[in-house]
Coordinates of C-alpha atoms in Angstrom, one line a residue:
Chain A
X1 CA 62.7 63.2 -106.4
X2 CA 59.8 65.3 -107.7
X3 CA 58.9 66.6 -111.0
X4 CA 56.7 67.8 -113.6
X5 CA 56.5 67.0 -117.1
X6 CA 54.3 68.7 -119.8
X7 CA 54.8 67.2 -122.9
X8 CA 53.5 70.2 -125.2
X9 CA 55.1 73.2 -125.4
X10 CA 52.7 75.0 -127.7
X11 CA 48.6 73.9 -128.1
X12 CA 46.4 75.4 -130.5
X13 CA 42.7 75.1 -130.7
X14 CA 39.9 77.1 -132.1
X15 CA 38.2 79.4 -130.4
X16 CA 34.9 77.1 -128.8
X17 CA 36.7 73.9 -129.2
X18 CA 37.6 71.8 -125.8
X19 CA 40.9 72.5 -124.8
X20 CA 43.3 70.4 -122.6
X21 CA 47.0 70.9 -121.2
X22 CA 48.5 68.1 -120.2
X23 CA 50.7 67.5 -117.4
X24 CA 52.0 64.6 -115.7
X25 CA 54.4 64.2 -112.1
X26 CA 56.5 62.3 -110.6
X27 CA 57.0 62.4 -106.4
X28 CA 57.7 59.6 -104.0
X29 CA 54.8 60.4 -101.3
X30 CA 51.5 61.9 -102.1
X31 CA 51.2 64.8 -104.4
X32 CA 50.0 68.5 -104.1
X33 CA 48.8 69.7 -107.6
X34 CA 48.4 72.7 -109.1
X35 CA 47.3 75.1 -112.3
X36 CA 49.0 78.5 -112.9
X37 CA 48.4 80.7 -115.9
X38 CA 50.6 83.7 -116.8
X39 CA 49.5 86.2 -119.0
X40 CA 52.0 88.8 -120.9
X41 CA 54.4 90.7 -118.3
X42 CA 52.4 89.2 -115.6
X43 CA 53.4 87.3 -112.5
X44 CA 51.6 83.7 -112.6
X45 CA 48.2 83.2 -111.2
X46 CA 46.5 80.6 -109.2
X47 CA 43.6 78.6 -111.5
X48 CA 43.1 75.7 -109.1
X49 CA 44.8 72.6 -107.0
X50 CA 44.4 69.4 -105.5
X51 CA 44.8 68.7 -102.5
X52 CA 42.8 64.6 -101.6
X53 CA 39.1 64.1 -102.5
X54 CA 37.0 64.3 -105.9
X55 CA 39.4 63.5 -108.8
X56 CA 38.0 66.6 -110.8
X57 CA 39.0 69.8 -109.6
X58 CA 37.3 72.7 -110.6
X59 CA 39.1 76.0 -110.8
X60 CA 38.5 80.0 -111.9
X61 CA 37.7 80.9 -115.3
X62 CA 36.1 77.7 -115.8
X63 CA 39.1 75.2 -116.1
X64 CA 38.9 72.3 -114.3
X65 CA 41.6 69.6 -113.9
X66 CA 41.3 65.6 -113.5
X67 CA 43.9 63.8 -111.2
X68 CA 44.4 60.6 -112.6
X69 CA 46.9 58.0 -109.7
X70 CA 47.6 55.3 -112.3
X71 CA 48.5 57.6 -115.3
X72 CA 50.8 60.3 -112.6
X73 CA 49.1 63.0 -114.9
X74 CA 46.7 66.0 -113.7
X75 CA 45.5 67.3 -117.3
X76 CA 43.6 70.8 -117.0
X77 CA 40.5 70.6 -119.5
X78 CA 38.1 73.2 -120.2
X79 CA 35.0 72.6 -122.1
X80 CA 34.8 75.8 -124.8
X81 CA 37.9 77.7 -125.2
X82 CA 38.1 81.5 -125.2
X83 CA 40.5 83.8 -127.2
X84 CA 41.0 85.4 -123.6
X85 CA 42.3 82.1 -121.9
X86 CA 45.6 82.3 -124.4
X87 CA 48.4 82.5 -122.4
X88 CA 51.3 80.3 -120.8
X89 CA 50.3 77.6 -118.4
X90 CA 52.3 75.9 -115.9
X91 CA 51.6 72.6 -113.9
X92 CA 53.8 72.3 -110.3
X93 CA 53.8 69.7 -107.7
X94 CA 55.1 69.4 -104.5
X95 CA 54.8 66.0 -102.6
X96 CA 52.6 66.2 -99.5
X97 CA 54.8 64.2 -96.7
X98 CA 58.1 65.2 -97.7
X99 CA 60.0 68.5 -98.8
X100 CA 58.5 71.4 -98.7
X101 CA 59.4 72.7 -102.5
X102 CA 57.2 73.0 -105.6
X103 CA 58.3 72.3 -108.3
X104 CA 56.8 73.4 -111.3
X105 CA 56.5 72.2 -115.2
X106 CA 58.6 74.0 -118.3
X107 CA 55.0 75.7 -119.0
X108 CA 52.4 75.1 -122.0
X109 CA 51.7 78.2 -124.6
X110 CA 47.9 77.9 -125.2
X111 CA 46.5 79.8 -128.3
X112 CA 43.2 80.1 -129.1
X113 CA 42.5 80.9 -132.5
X114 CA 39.5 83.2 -132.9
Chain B
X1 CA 49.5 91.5 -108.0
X2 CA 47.7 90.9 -104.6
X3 CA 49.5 93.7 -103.0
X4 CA 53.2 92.4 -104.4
X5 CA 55.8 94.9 -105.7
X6 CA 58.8 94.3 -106.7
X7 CA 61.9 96.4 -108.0
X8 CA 63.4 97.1 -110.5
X9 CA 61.1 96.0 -112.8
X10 CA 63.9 96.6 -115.3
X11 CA 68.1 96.1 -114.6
X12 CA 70.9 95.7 -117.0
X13 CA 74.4 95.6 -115.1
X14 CA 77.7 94.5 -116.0
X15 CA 79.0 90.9 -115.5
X16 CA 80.4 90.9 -111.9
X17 CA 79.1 93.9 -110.3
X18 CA 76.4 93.1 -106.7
X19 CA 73.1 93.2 -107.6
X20 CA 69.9 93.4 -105.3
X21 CA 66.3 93.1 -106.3
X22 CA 63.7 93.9 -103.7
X23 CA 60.2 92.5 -102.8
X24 CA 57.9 94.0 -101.1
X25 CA 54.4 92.5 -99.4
X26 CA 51.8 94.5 -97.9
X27 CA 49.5 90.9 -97.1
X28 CA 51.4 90.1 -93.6
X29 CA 52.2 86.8 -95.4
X30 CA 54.6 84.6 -93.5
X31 CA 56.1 82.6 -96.5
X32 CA 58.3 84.4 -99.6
X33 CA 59.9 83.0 -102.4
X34 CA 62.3 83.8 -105.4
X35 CA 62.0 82.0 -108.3
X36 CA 63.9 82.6 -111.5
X37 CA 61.7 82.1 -114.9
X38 CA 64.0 80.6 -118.0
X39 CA 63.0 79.1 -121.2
X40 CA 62.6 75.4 -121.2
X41 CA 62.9 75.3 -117.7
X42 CA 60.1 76.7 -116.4
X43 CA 60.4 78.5 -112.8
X44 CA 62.7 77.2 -110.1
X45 CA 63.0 78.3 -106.9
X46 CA 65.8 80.1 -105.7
X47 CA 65.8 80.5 -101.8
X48 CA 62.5 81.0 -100.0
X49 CA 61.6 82.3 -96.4
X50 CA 59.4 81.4 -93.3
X51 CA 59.8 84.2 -91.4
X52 CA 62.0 86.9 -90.3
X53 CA 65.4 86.5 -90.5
X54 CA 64.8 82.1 -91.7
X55 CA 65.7 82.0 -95.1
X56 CA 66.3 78.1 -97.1
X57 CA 67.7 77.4 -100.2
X58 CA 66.3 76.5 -102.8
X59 CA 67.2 73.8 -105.7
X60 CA 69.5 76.7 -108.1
X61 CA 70.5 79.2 -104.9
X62 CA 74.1 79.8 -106.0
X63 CA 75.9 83.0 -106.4
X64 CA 72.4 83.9 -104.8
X65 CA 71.3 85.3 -101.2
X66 CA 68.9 86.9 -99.0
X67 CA 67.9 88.7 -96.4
X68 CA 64.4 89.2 -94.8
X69 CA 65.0 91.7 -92.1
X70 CA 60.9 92.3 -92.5
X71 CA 57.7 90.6 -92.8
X72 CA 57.2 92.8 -95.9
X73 CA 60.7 92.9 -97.1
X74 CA 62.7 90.0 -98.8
X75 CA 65.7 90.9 -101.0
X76 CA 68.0 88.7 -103.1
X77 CA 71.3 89.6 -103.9
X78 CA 73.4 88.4 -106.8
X79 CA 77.0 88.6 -105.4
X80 CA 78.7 89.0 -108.5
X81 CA 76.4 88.8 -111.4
X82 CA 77.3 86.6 -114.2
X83 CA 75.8 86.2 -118.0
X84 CA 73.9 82.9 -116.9
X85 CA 72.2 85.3 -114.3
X86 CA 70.2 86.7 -116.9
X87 CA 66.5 86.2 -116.4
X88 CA 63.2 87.0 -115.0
X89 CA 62.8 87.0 -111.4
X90 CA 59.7 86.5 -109.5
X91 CA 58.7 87.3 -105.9
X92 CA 56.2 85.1 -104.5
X93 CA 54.4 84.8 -101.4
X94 CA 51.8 82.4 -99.4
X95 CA 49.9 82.3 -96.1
X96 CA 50.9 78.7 -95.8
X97 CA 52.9 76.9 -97.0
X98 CA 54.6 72.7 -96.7
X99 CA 52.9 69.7 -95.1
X100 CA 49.7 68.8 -94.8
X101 CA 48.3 72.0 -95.1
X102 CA 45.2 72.6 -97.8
X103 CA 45.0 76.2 -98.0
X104 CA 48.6 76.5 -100.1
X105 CA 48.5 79.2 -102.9
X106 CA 51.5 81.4 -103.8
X107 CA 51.2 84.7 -105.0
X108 CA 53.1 86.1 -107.5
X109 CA 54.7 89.5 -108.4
X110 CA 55.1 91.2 -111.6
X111 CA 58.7 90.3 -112.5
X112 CA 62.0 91.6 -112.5
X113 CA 63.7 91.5 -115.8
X114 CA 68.0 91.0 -115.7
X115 CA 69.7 91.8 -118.1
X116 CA 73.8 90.6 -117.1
X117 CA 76.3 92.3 -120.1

């Protein structure tokens, strides 16, 4: 079975400050990771994925995301937060050799306090 | 929204009354999804399509349907709507989409909001 887990519901940090979102996954094969971001009456939007390769991922807006195999966990980080990048984040996985569904996380609320 | 519309963008209908939201695509995408967004859950898929008329289910597709009679069309139809019903709906769409592909990226419409009295 697949699935996504992130543990935070709401992260605050001030404006400048590092920021990370954490997410970890659970699938039988190998996984397909992704970072979406929804702002206010907005679909979601793509921010970045991982596919095989460099552990780091970097993504738009300047987010990046580390795939860690021993933890199961594919945190997105981004160096100096903006009051702009406050919105609702969602992690999703879908496992490369098996079905073809993505299943996504129950979201993260990021707020950046100015 | 990457050339996505869907409609209504607002709905409030009574409990057991048919119910049809519509997508449409203007990016020749082969792949379309409907996802439902609740709190604490997060979006999950509802039934999905890889081409005209081949529809799948997805993992919470009942008291749902489709139809895709289009490349650019893909409706969902709640047969006889019911409180629990209540939520945002979300069109998607991708180029690609399963296996080993490395090109996967869904995009996403602006929402429907159901309201089910």
């Amino acid at each position: 079975a697949q699935s996504v887990a992130q543990p935070e519901d709401q992260v605050n940090v001030a404006e400048g400050n590092p920021l990370t979102v954490k997410c970890t996954y659970s699938v039988s094969g190998n996984p397909y990771l992704f970072w979406y971001v929804q702002y206010p009456n907005r679909g979601l939007q793509f921010l970045l994925k991982y596919i095989t390769g460099d552990n780091l991922v970097k993504g738009s807006y300047g987010f990046e995301a580390e795939f860690n195999k021993s933890q199961t966990s594919f945190h997105l980080k981004k160096p100096s937060a903006l009051v702009s990048d406050s919105a609702l984040y969602f992690c999703a996985v879908r496992d490369m050799d098996g079905a073809n569904n993505l299943f996504f996380g129950t979201g993260t609320r990021l707020t950046v306090i100015p | 929204d990457a050339g996505i519309t869907q409609s209504p963008r607002h709905k409030v209908t009574e409990t057991g009354t048919p119910v049809t939201l519509r997508c449409h695509q203007t990016e020749n995408h082969r792949y379309m999804y409907w996802y439902r967004q609740d709190p604490g859950h997060g979006l999950r898929l509802i039934h999905y399509s890889y081409g005209v008329k081949d529809t799948d289910k997805g993992e919470v597709s009942d008291g749902y349907s489709v139809s895709r009679s289009k490349t650019e069309d893909f409706l969902l139809t709640l047969e006889s709507a019911t409180s629990s019903q209540t939520s945002v709906y979300f069109c998607a769409i991708s180029e690609s989409f399963g296996g080993q592909t490395t090109n996967e990226k869904l995009f996403f419409g602006s929402g429907t909001q159901l309201s089910v009295l």
